[in-house]
Coordinates of C-alpha atoms in Angstrom, one line a residue:
Chain T
M283 CA 76.0 -69.0 188.8
T284 CA 77.2 -72.3 190.4
Q285 CA 74.0 -72.5 192.3
A286 CA 71.8 -71.9 189.4
Q287 CA 73.8 -74.5 187.4
S288 CA 73.5 -77.1 190.2
K289 CA 69.7 -76.4 190.4
T290 CA 69.3 -77.0 186.7
T291 CA 71.4 -80.2 187.0
L292 CA 69.3 -81.3 190.0
S293 CA 66.0 -80.7 188.2
R294 CA 67.2 -82.5 185.2
R295 CA 68.3 -85.4 187.3
K296 CA 65.1 -85.4 189.1
F297 CA 63.1 -85.3 185.9
L298 CA 65.0 -88.2 184.4
Q299 CA 64.7 -90.1 187.6
D300 CA 60.9 -89.6 187.8
S301 CA 60.4 -90.4 184.1
A302 CA 62.4 -93.6 184.5
R303 CA 60.5 -94.5 187.6
T304 CA 57.1 -93.9 186.0
A305 CA 58.1 -95.7 182.8
T306 CA 59.3 -98.7 184.8
G307 CA 56.2 -98.8 186.9
V308 CA 53.9 -98.5 183.9
A309 CA 55.7 -101.1 182.0
A310 CA 55.7 -103.4 184.9
C311 CA 51.9 -103.0 185.4
G312 CA 51.4 -103.5 181.6
L313 CA 53.4 -106.7 181.6
G314 CA 51.4 -108.0 184.5
L315 CA 48.0 -107.0 182.9
V316 CA 49.1 -108.6 179.7
A317 CA 50.1 -111.8 181.3
L318 CA 46.9 -111.9 183.1
V319 CA 45.0 -111.3 180.0
E320 CA 46.8 -113.8 177.9
Q321 CA 46.3 -116.5 180.6
S322 CA 42.6 -115.6 180.8
K323 CA 42.3 -116.6 177.1
S324 CA 42.8 -120.3 177.7
L325 CA 39.4 -121.7 178.2
P326 CA 39.4 -125.1 179.7
A327 CA 38.3 -127.8 177.3
N328 CA 35.2 -128.8 179.3
A329 CA 34.0 -125.3 179.6
L330 CA 31.5 -124.4 177.0
R331 CA 30.3 -120.9 176.0
P332 CA 26.6 -120.0 175.6
P333 CA 25.1 -120.5 172.1
G334 CA 26.1 -117.8 169.5
A335 CA 29.3 -116.9 171.4
L336 CA 32.1 -115.3 169.3
A337 CA 35.3 -117.4 169.0
E338 CA 37.1 -117.3 172.3
G339 CA 39.6 -114.5 171.3
A340 CA 37.0 -112.2 170.0
F341 CA 34.6 -113.1 172.9
Q342 CA 36.8 -111.4 175.4
S343 CA 36.8 -108.3 173.3
A344 CA 33.0 -108.2 173.5
C345 CA 31.8 -109.8 176.8
V346 CA 31.5 -107.2 179.6
R347 CA 30.7 -110.0 182.2
C348 CA 27.3 -108.5 183.2
G349 CA 25.6 -111.8 183.6
L350 CA 22.5 -111.0 181.7
C351 CA 22.6 -114.2 179.7
V352 CA 22.9 -116.1 183.0
R353 CA 19.7 -114.3 184.3
A354 CA 18.0 -115.1 181.0
C355 CA 18.8 -118.8 181.0
P356 CA 15.6 -120.6 182.2
Y357 CA 17.4 -123.8 183.2
D358 CA 20.3 -122.4 185.2
T359 CA 22.6 -123.9 182.7
L360 CA 24.9 -120.9 182.4
K361 CA 27.0 -119.5 185.3
L362 CA 29.6 -116.9 185.7
A363 CA 33.1 -118.1 186.1
E364 CA 34.7 -117.7 189.7
L365 CA 38.1 -116.3 189.9
G366 CA 40.4 -119.2 189.1
A367 CA 37.6 -121.6 188.0
G368 CA 39.2 -121.8 184.5
P369 CA 37.3 -119.5 182.1
A370 CA 38.1 -115.7 182.5
A371 CA 36.7 -114.6 185.8
G372 CA 33.1 -113.4 185.4
T373 CA 32.5 -114.7 181.9
P374 CA 29.5 -117.1 181.3
Y375 CA 30.0 -120.7 180.5
F376 CA 28.6 -124.1 181.2
L377 CA 29.7 -127.6 182.0
A378 CA 27.8 -130.1 179.9
R379 CA 28.3 -133.0 182.3
Q380 CA 26.5 -130.9 185.0
V381 CA 23.8 -128.9 183.2
P382 CA 23.6 -129.1 179.4
C383 CA 22.0 -126.5 177.2
E384 CA 18.3 -127.2 176.5
M385 CA 18.4 -125.4 173.3
C386 CA 15.4 -123.0 173.8
E387 CA 13.9 -122.1 170.6
D388 CA 13.8 -118.3 171.3
I389 CA 17.4 -118.4 172.6
P390 CA 16.9 -115.9 175.5
C391 CA 20.5 -115.8 176.4
V392 CA 21.6 -114.4 173.1
K393 CA 18.7 -111.8 173.1
A394 CA 19.8 -110.7 176.5
C395 CA 23.3 -110.1 175.6
P396 CA 23.8 -106.3 175.3
T397 CA 27.2 -106.3 173.5
G398 CA 26.9 -109.0 170.8
A399 CA 29.4 -111.3 172.5
L400 CA 26.6 -113.8 171.9
M401 CA 26.0 -113.1 168.2
H402 CA 22.4 -111.8 167.6
S403 CA 22.6 -113.2 164.1
L404 CA 22.0 -116.7 165.7
T405 CA 18.2 -117.0 165.4
D406 CA 18.0 -120.8 164.9
I407 CA 19.3 -122.7 167.8
D408 CA 19.9 -125.8 165.7
K409 CA 22.7 -123.7 164.0
A410 CA 24.4 -123.1 167.3
K411 CA 28.1 -124.2 167.7
M412 CA 28.8 -124.3 171.3
G413 CA 31.2 -127.2 170.8
V414 CA 31.2 -130.5 169.1
A415 CA 30.5 -133.8 170.6
V416 CA 33.3 -136.4 170.2
L417 CA 33.1 -140.1 171.3
V418 CA 36.3 -140.0 173.1
S419 CA 36.3 -143.5 174.6
R420 CA 35.6 -146.3 172.2
E421 CA 36.9 -148.7 174.8
T422 CA 34.3 -147.9 177.4
C423 CA 31.2 -146.9 175.4
L424 CA 28.6 -149.6 176.0
N425 CA 27.5 -149.6 172.4
F426 CA 31.1 -150.3 171.4
L427 CA 31.1 -153.2 173.8
G428 CA 28.2 -154.6 171.8
L429 CA 25.3 -153.5 174.1
R430 CA 22.4 -151.4 173.0
C431 CA 22.8 -148.4 175.5
D432 CA 21.9 -145.8 172.8
V433 CA 21.2 -143.2 175.5
C434 CA 23.4 -140.4 173.9
Y435 CA 21.7 -141.1 170.6
R436 CA 18.2 -141.1 172.1
D437 CA 18.8 -138.0 174.2
C438 CA 20.2 -136.0 171.2
P439 CA 17.9 -133.1 170.3
L440 CA 19.0 -133.6 166.6
I441 CA 18.6 -137.4 166.7
D442 CA 19.5 -139.2 163.4
K443 CA 21.1 -135.9 162.3
A444 CA 23.8 -135.0 164.9
I445 CA 24.2 -138.5 166.2
T446 CA 23.5 -141.6 164.1
L447 CA 24.1 -145.3 164.9
E448 CA 26.2 -147.0 162.4
E449 CA 26.1 -150.7 162.2
R450 CA 29.1 -152.9 161.9
H451 CA 30.0 -156.5 162.6
N452 CA 30.8 -157.6 166.1
K453 CA 34.0 -159.7 165.6
R454 CA 34.1 -160.6 169.2
T455 CA 31.0 -162.7 169.1
G456 CA 31.0 -163.3 165.4
R457 CA 27.3 -163.0 165.1
H458 CA 26.1 -159.7 166.6
A459 CA 26.2 -156.1 165.4
I460 CA 27.8 -153.1 167.1
M461 CA 25.8 -149.9 166.7
E462 CA 28.4 -147.2 166.8
P463 CA 27.0 -143.7 168.0
T464 CA 28.5 -141.5 165.4
V465 CA 28.6 -137.7 165.7
H466 CA 28.3 -135.6 162.7
A467 CA 30.1 -132.5 163.4
D468 CA 28.3 -130.4 160.9
Q469 CA 24.9 -130.9 162.6
C470 CA 26.2 -131.1 166.3
T471 CA 25.2 -127.9 168.2
G472 CA 27.4 -128.9 171.2
C473 CA 24.5 -128.7 173.6
G474 CA 26.0 -131.4 175.7
K475 CA 22.9 -133.5 176.3
C476 CA 24.8 -136.6 175.1
E477 CA 27.6 -136.0 177.6
R478 CA 25.2 -135.3 180.4
S479 CA 23.2 -138.6 179.7
C480 CA 26.1 -140.9 179.1
V481 CA 25.5 -143.6 181.7
L482 CA 29.2 -144.3 182.5
E483 CA 31.0 -143.0 185.5
E484 CA 33.0 -140.7 183.2
A485 CA 31.3 -139.9 180.0
A486 CA 32.5 -141.8 176.9
I487 CA 31.2 -139.0 174.8
K488 CA 32.2 -135.4 175.5
V489 CA 31.6 -132.1 174.0
L490 CA 34.8 -130.3 173.1
P491 CA 35.5 -126.8 171.9
V492 CA 35.1 -126.5 168.1
A493 CA 38.8 -125.6 167.7
L494 CA 39.8 -128.7 169.5
A495 CA 37.4 -131.1 167.9
T496 CA 37.9 -130.0 164.4
G497 CA 40.6 -130.8 161.9
K498 CA 41.5 -128.5 159.0
L499 CA 42.7 -129.2 155.5
G500 CA 45.8 -127.5 154.2
E501 CA 44.9 -124.3 152.3
H502 CA 46.3 -125.9 149.1
Y503 CA 44.3 -129.0 149.3
R504 CA 41.7 -129.4 146.5
L505 CA 39.1 -132.2 146.4
G506 CA 39.3 -133.8 143.0
W507 CA 35.6 -134.5 142.8
E508 CA 34.6 -131.0 143.8
E509 CA 36.9 -129.5 141.2
K510 CA 35.6 -131.8 138.6
K511 CA 32.1 -130.6 139.3
K512 CA 33.2 -126.9 139.2
Q513 CA 35.0 -127.5 135.9
G514 CA 32.0 -129.5 134.4
G515 CA 34.3 -132.2 133.2
P516 CA 37.5 -134.1 133.9
L517 CA 40.5 -131.9 134.9
V518 CA 42.8 -133.9 132.9
P519 CA 41.8 -134.1 129.1
D520 CA 41.5 -137.2 127.2
L521 CA 41.2 -139.6 130.2
I522 CA 39.9 -143.0 129.3
E523 CA 36.9 -144.0 131.3
L524 CA 37.7 -147.5 132.5
P525 CA 34.8 -149.9 133.3
K526 CA 34.0 -150.3 137.1
R527 CA 34.9 -153.8 138.2
L528 CA 33.0 -154.4 141.4
P529 CA 32.5 -157.8 143.0
G530 CA 29.4 -159.4 141.6
T531 CA 29.1 -157.1 138.6
Q532 CA 29.8 -158.0 135.0
P533 CA 31.9 -155.6 133.1
Chain B
M511 CA 47.5 -91.9 219.0
I512 CA 44.0 -90.6 218.5
A513 CA 43.5 -87.5 216.3
S514 CA 42.6 -84.5 218.4
R515 CA 40.2 -82.7 216.1
I516 CA 37.3 -84.6 214.6
P517 CA 36.0 -83.1 211.4
G518 CA 32.3 -82.6 211.4
R519 CA 32.0 -82.4 215.3
E520 CA 32.0 -78.6 215.2
A521 CA 29.4 -78.4 212.4
A522 CA 27.3 -80.9 214.3
R523 CA 27.4 -78.8 217.5
L524 CA 26.4 -75.7 215.6
Y525 CA 23.8 -77.0 213.1
G526 CA 22.8 -80.4 214.4
W527 CA 23.7 -83.9 213.6
W528 CA 21.7 -84.3 210.3
R529 CA 23.1 -81.1 208.8
A530 CA 26.6 -82.3 209.5
Y531 CA 26.3 -85.8 208.2
R532 CA 23.5 -85.6 205.6
F533 CA 25.6 -86.0 202.4
L534 CA 27.6 -88.9 203.9
L535 CA 24.2 -90.6 204.9
L536 CA 22.5 -90.0 201.6
R537 CA 25.6 -91.4 199.9
R538 CA 25.5 -94.5 202.0
A539 CA 21.8 -94.8 201.2
A540 CA 22.4 -94.4 197.5
Q541 CA 25.2 -97.0 197.5
L542 CA 23.1 -99.5 199.3
G543 CA 20.1 -98.5 197.2
F544 CA 21.9 -99.2 193.9
L545 CA 23.0 -102.6 195.3
G546 CA 19.5 -103.2 196.6
L547 CA 18.1 -102.7 193.1
F548 CA 20.1 -105.7 191.8
L549 CA 19.5 -107.9 195.0
T550 CA 15.7 -107.9 195.2
G551 CA 15.6 -110.3 192.2
P552 CA 18.0 -113.0 193.4
L553 CA 16.9 -112.6 197.0
F554 CA 13.0 -112.0 196.8
G555 CA 12.3 -112.8 193.1
V556 CA 11.3 -109.2 192.5
W557 CA 13.4 -108.2 189.5
I558 CA 14.3 -104.4 189.2
A559 CA 17.7 -104.3 187.9
K560 CA 19.4 -107.4 186.2
G561 CA 23.1 -107.7 185.5
T562 CA 26.0 -105.7 187.1
L563 CA 27.4 -102.3 187.0
A564 CA 29.2 -103.4 183.8
S565 CA 25.9 -103.7 182.0
S566 CA 22.4 -104.0 183.2
V567 CA 18.7 -103.8 182.3
T568 CA 16.2 -102.1 184.7
F569 CA 12.6 -103.2 184.6
D570 CA 13.4 -105.1 181.4
V571 CA 13.5 -101.8 179.4
L572 CA 16.2 -99.4 180.5
P573 CA 19.7 -100.6 179.4
L574 CA 22.7 -99.2 181.1
T575 CA 26.3 -100.0 180.3
D576 CA 29.6 -98.6 181.8
P577 CA 31.0 -96.3 179.1
F578 CA 34.6 -97.1 180.2
I579 CA 34.1 -100.8 179.7
L580 CA 32.5 -100.1 176.3
L581 CA 35.6 -97.9 175.5
Q582 CA 37.8 -100.8 176.2
S583 CA 35.6 -103.1 174.0
L584 CA 36.0 -100.6 171.2
A585 CA 39.7 -100.3 171.7
A586 CA 39.7 -104.1 171.4
R587 CA 38.1 -103.6 168.0
H588 CA 34.7 -105.0 168.8
L589 CA 31.7 -103.0 167.8
P590 CA 28.9 -103.8 170.3
E591 CA 25.3 -104.2 169.6
A592 CA 23.0 -101.0 169.9
T593 CA 21.8 -102.1 173.3
A594 CA 25.3 -101.6 174.8
L595 CA 25.9 -98.4 172.8
I596 CA 22.6 -96.8 173.9
G597 CA 23.2 -98.0 177.5
A598 CA 26.7 -96.4 177.7
A599 CA 25.3 -93.2 176.1
I600 CA 22.6 -92.9 178.8
V601 CA 25.2 -93.5 181.5
L602 CA 27.7 -91.0 179.9
G603 CA 24.9 -88.4 179.5
A604 CA 23.8 -88.9 183.0
Y605 CA 27.4 -88.2 184.4
L606 CA 27.9 -85.2 182.1
L607 CA 25.1 -83.7 184.0
L608 CA 25.4 -85.2 187.4
G609 CA 29.1 -84.7 188.4
G610 CA 31.4 -87.4 186.7
R611 CA 33.0 -88.9 189.7
T612 CA 29.7 -89.0 191.5
Y613 CA 30.0 -92.5 190.2
C614 CA 32.8 -92.9 192.7
S615 CA 31.2 -91.3 195.7
W616 CA 27.5 -92.3 195.1
V617 CA 27.5 -95.6 193.3
C618 CA 30.8 -97.4 193.5
P619 CA 30.7 -100.2 196.3
I620 CA 34.5 -99.8 196.9
N621 CA 33.8 -96.2 198.2
P622 CA 32.6 -97.2 201.6
V623 CA 35.6 -99.5 202.0
T624 CA 38.2 -96.8 201.1
D625 CA 36.2 -94.2 203.1
L626 CA 36.4 -96.5 206.1
A627 CA 40.2 -96.8 205.6
A628 CA 40.5 -93.0 205.3
Y629 CA 38.4 -92.6 208.5
L630 CA 40.6 -95.0 210.4
R631 CA 43.7 -93.2 209.1
R632 CA 42.3 -89.8 210.5
R633 CA 41.0 -91.3 213.6
F634 CA 44.4 -93.0 214.5
D635 CA 46.4 -90.2 213.0
L636 CA 48.4 -92.5 210.8
D637 CA 50.9 -90.7 208.6
K638 CA 50.1 -90.4 205.0
G639 CA 52.3 -93.4 204.0
W640 CA 54.0 -93.9 200.7
S641 CA 53.2 -91.0 198.4
M642 CA 52.3 -92.1 194.9
K643 CA 52.3 -89.8 192.0
P644 CA 48.9 -88.4 191.5
A645 CA 49.3 -88.9 187.7
T646 CA 49.6 -92.8 188.2
R647 CA 45.9 -93.2 187.5
W648 CA 46.2 -91.4 184.2
W649 CA 49.0 -93.7 183.1
L650 CA 47.0 -96.6 184.1
L651 CA 43.9 -95.5 182.2
A652 CA 46.1 -95.1 179.1
L653 CA 47.7 -98.4 179.8
V654 CA 44.4 -100.3 180.2
L655 CA 43.3 -98.9 176.8
V656 CA 46.6 -99.8 175.1
V657 CA 46.6 -103.3 176.6
S658 CA 42.9 -103.7 175.6
A659 CA 43.9 -102.8 172.0
A660 CA 47.0 -104.9 172.0
T661 CA 45.4 -108.1 173.3
G662 CA 42.0 -107.7 171.9
T663 CA 40.4 -108.0 175.3
I664 CA 38.5 -105.8 177.8
A665 CA 41.6 -105.7 180.0
W666 CA 40.5 -104.0 183.1
E667 CA 37.6 -106.3 183.7
L668 CA 40.1 -109.0 184.6
V669 CA 41.0 -106.8 187.6
N670 CA 38.2 -104.4 188.3
P671 CA 37.3 -104.8 191.9
I672 CA 34.0 -102.9 191.3
T673 CA 32.4 -105.4 189.0
A674 CA 34.1 -108.3 190.8
F675 CA 32.4 -107.2 194.0
W676 CA 29.1 -106.6 192.2
R677 CA 29.2 -110.1 190.7
A678 CA 30.1 -111.5 194.0
A679 CA 27.1 -109.8 195.7
V680 CA 24.6 -110.4 192.9
F681 CA 25.6 -113.8 191.5
G682 CA 27.4 -115.2 194.6
A683 CA 30.9 -115.5 193.2
G684 CA 32.5 -115.2 196.6
L685 CA 36.1 -114.7 195.6
G686 CA 35.2 -111.3 194.2
V687 CA 35.4 -110.0 197.7
V688 CA 39.2 -110.7 198.0
G689 CA 40.1 -107.6 196.0
V690 CA 37.9 -105.4 198.3
I691 CA 39.8 -106.6 201.3
A692 CA 43.2 -106.1 199.6
I693 CA 42.1 -102.5 198.7
F694 CA 41.1 -101.8 202.3
A695 CA 44.5 -102.9 203.6
F696 CA 46.4 -101.0 200.8
D697 CA 44.5 -97.8 201.6
L698 CA 44.9 -98.2 205.3
F699 CA 48.4 -99.2 205.7
A700 CA 50.2 -98.3 202.4
V701 CA 48.9 -95.2 200.7
R702 CA 46.4 -92.6 201.9
H703 CA 43.5 -92.5 199.4
G704 CA 45.7 -95.0 197.6
W705 CA 43.1 -96.9 195.4
C706 CA 40.4 -94.3 194.5
G707 CA 42.8 -91.4 194.4
H708 CA 45.9 -92.7 192.6
I709 CA 45.3 -96.0 190.9
C710 CA 41.6 -96.8 189.8
P711 CA 41.3 -96.1 186.0
V712 CA 37.6 -96.2 186.3
G713 CA 37.7 -93.2 188.6
A714 CA 40.2 -91.6 186.2
F715 CA 37.7 -92.1 183.4
Y716 CA 34.9 -90.5 185.3
G717 CA 37.3 -87.8 186.3
L718 CA 37.6 -86.9 182.6
V719 CA 33.8 -86.6 182.5
G720 CA 34.1 -84.5 185.6
R721 CA 36.1 -81.9 183.9
V722 CA 33.0 -80.8 181.9
T723 CA 30.1 -82.0 184.0
L724 CA 27.4 -79.7 185.2
L725 CA 27.0 -80.5 188.9
R726 CA 29.7 -79.1 191.0
V727 CA 30.6 -78.1 194.5
S728 CA 31.2 -74.5 195.0
A729 CA 32.6 -72.3 197.8
P730 CA 30.5 -69.2 197.6
G731 CA 31.1 -68.5 201.3
R732 CA 34.9 -68.7 201.0
A733 CA 35.1 -65.3 202.6
R734 CA 33.9 -66.8 205.9
C735 CA 36.6 -69.6 205.8
D736 CA 38.6 -69.6 209.1
D737 CA 41.0 -72.2 208.0
C738 CA 39.9 -74.9 210.4
L739 CA 40.9 -77.4 207.7
D740 CA 37.9 -79.8 208.3
C741 CA 37.2 -79.8 204.7
F742 CA 40.7 -80.7 203.7
S743 CA 40.8 -83.6 206.2
V744 CA 37.7 -85.3 205.0
C745 CA 38.3 -84.6 201.2
P746 CA 39.3 -87.7 199.3
E747 CA 40.9 -85.4 196.6
M748 CA 42.1 -82.6 198.9
H749 CA 44.0 -80.7 196.1
V750 CA 40.7 -79.8 194.5
I751 CA 39.6 -77.6 197.3
A752 CA 42.3 -74.9 197.5
P753 CA 41.9 -73.4 194.1
A754 CA 38.3 -72.6 194.7
L755 CA 38.4 -71.9 198.4
R756 CA 41.6 -69.7 198.2
G757 CA 40.6 -68.4 194.7
E758 CA 40.2 -64.9 196.0
R759 CA 44.0 -64.5 195.9
T760 CA 44.4 -66.0 192.5
G761 CA 41.3 -64.5 191.0
R762 CA 39.6 -67.7 190.4
G763 CA 35.9 -68.4 190.8
P764 CA 34.4 -70.3 193.8
V765 CA 33.4 -73.4 191.8
I766 CA 35.6 -76.6 192.4
A767 CA 36.2 -77.2 188.7
S768 CA 38.7 -80.1 188.9
G769 CA 37.3 -83.3 187.5
D770 CA 38.9 -85.2 190.4
C771 CA 36.3 -83.8 192.8
T772 CA 33.9 -86.7 193.5
V773 CA 31.1 -84.4 194.6
C774 CA 30.7 -86.4 197.7
G775 CA 29.6 -83.3 199.6
R776 CA 31.5 -84.2 202.7
C777 CA 33.0 -80.6 202.8
I778 CA 29.5 -79.2 202.8
D779 CA 28.8 -81.4 205.7
V780 CA 31.6 -80.7 207.9
C781 CA 32.2 -76.9 207.4
P782 CA 31.3 -75.0 210.5
E783 CA 31.1 -71.8 208.4
R784 CA 28.8 -73.2 205.7
V785 CA 31.2 -72.1 203.0
F786 CA 30.3 -74.9 200.5
T787 CA 27.2 -75.7 198.5
L788 CA 26.1 -77.9 195.6
T789 CA 25.5 -76.1 192.5
H790 CA 26.2 -76.0 188.8
R791 CA 29.5 -75.3 187.0
F792 CA 28.6 -71.8 185.8
D793 CA 27.3 -70.5 189.1
D794 CA 30.1 -68.1 190.1
R795 CA 28.1 -66.2 192.6
L796 CA 29.6 -65.4 196.0
D797 CA 27.8 -64.9 199.2
P798 CA 27.3 -61.3 200.0
A799 CA 29.9 -59.9 202.4
P800 CA 28.8 -60.4 206.1
P801 CA 27.9 -57.4 208.2
E802 CA 30.6 -55.9 210.2
A803 CA 29.2 -57.1 213.5
E804 CA 29.1 -60.8 212.6
P805 CA 32.7 -61.8 213.1
V806 CA 32.5 -60.6 216.6
A807 CA 29.3 -62.6 217.2
R808 CA 30.8 -65.8 215.9
A809 CA 34.2 -65.4 217.6
S810 CA 33.3 -67.8 220.5
H811 CA 33.4 -70.9 218.3
Q812 CA 36.2 -69.7 216.1
D813 CA 38.8 -69.0 218.7
S814 CA 39.3 -72.5 219.6
K815 CA 40.0 -73.9 216.2
R816 CA 41.9 -71.1 214.4
L817 CA 45.1 -72.8 213.3
N818 CA 46.8 -69.9 211.3
P819 CA 45.7 -66.4 212.2
D820 CA 47.8 -65.1 209.3
T821 CA 45.8 -66.6 206.6
R822 CA 42.6 -65.0 207.9
P823 CA 40.7 -63.4 205.0
L824 CA 41.4 -59.7 204.8
E825 CA 38.0 -58.3 205.5
V826 CA 37.4 -60.2 208.8

C-alpha cells in the first residue's frame, strides 16, 4: 500500500515537473521568437520595398522570401536582405541611392510574386507607392542655394507631376530667382531616381517610407470648403457675402 | 574511442558496395540535384528552377510552394495569390504520395549536415548526450503557428535554416550558413539527432503528412532479423523501426507506419538479412518463411554479430 501510494505520488510529481519544464521551455522559445519577429518588423528608413508591396506589417504575413521578385527585376535593383542588414532577413528591398527602381511598365517583380506580398492589383507603375521623396536638406540643395542644378527634377520619371520647380525670390542676391524642387506626394511613386541622381555627397532629396513621410489629419478634422461643396451651400445659414478686398482691385 | 561495429559493412561484404550504400548515394544525388536545379541559373545562365524551397517556379511554368510556410501565412491572416495556393497543393499532394518526411531525407539541405554529425557520433562512439523530449518538435510546430497568428508574420522564416541556407547558396547571402554550422555543432556535441529529430517544426509538419502518406518502408523479412541492430544504429528516428520489425509479437503489420520515418532507406541498405524494402502503406505482405535448411547455411556470418540470442525469432 505504502509503495503504491509513493508510486502515485512520484508519478504525479514527475508529471507536474515535466509539464512545468515543457511549459517553461515553450514559453521561453515563444518569447524569443516573438521578440525576433517584432524586431524584424522595423524596416530601416532607407530600405524601400518593391512596387506594390503591402504595408510593412502585412508584408511579413505574406512574403515567403523566395526571391522570385529579385530574379524578375531586370535592373538588379532588388536584393534579398542579409541577416542583420536591416530589413527582415531574406525579404526583398532596394536602396534608392544605390540602384533605384526603373519603373518597368509591365512590373515583372509584381507578376513574379507568388503570394501577393506584392499586390497584383498594381498594374500601372505610376500608381506605385514605394515611398515618398522628401527634400530633406534645404540648406545644401543646390537649387535652394540659388543654382539651377535641377537634376532631381530632370531625372524624375514623372517630371512636372511628382517634382515641380516652384519659383521664389532670392533674398540673398535680391535680383535672382530660387527654383525650389517641390515633391507632390500624391504623384510620387518613390522610385528613388531623384535620390540616386542628387549630385551632392549626401543626397539632399531622399525617398522615405510612406508612413514616415506622410502626415495625417485628425479623424475629426473637416475641411470647410469640402463640406460646403458636399452641402451645396454655406454651412451656416444667412451668412453675409462680404466683398473681396484684394490689392489693386476696386470693391 | 572508435565504434567496433560499422553498420553497412556486413551488408557490403555480402551483397556488394552499391547494394549497401545505394539509398544513401541516391539521396545525396537528389539533394545535390535539387540544389543544382536552382544553381544553373545564377552560375551558367540556364534557368531551370527560380526562387528557393519556400517558393519557386520551374521552367517558368511549374509553381511550387512550401505548404508549411503557406500555413503560417494563413495563420497570419493573409490569403495568398492562387500561384502560391496551387504551388502548395502540388507539393502537399506529392508528399502525400511520396512519403511525407522524404522532404527531410531527400530534399532538405540540412540533412547531409545532421547525417554527418550522426555519423561522427557513431564513429567515435559519443554518448547520446542530453536527451530532449521527443514531443518538443510538436510543441514548436504549434508554437510557430501561434506566434505567426499572434504577430501576423510568417514566424519560422526568421529562423528556418533550410531556406536561409538555400538563399545563401542561390542568392549569395553568406550569413545563412551560420545556422547550418550551429546545427552541426548542436547535433554533434549536444543532442543526438537533435535538430531534425527533436526541434525542426518543418520536419514535424512533414511528419504529419507522413502519417497518411503512401510510400513507406516495410519489413517483410522481419522473420529473418537476427538483431544485429545495424538498422537501429543508422536510423535517424530509431523508435519507428521496432513496432514494425518486432510486430510479430504485438500482432502489427510489417509496414513502418510512423510519420516520423523519413523514408531515407538507410535501413534497407545496411541490413545484412535484407529485411526491409520500399513499398506502399497497404502492403502487409510478409516474405515466405525460409526453408528449414537456410539458417544453417547462413550461420557463418551470423555468429559473429549476434548480440542477444534470446531475442532470436522462434522459428529459426
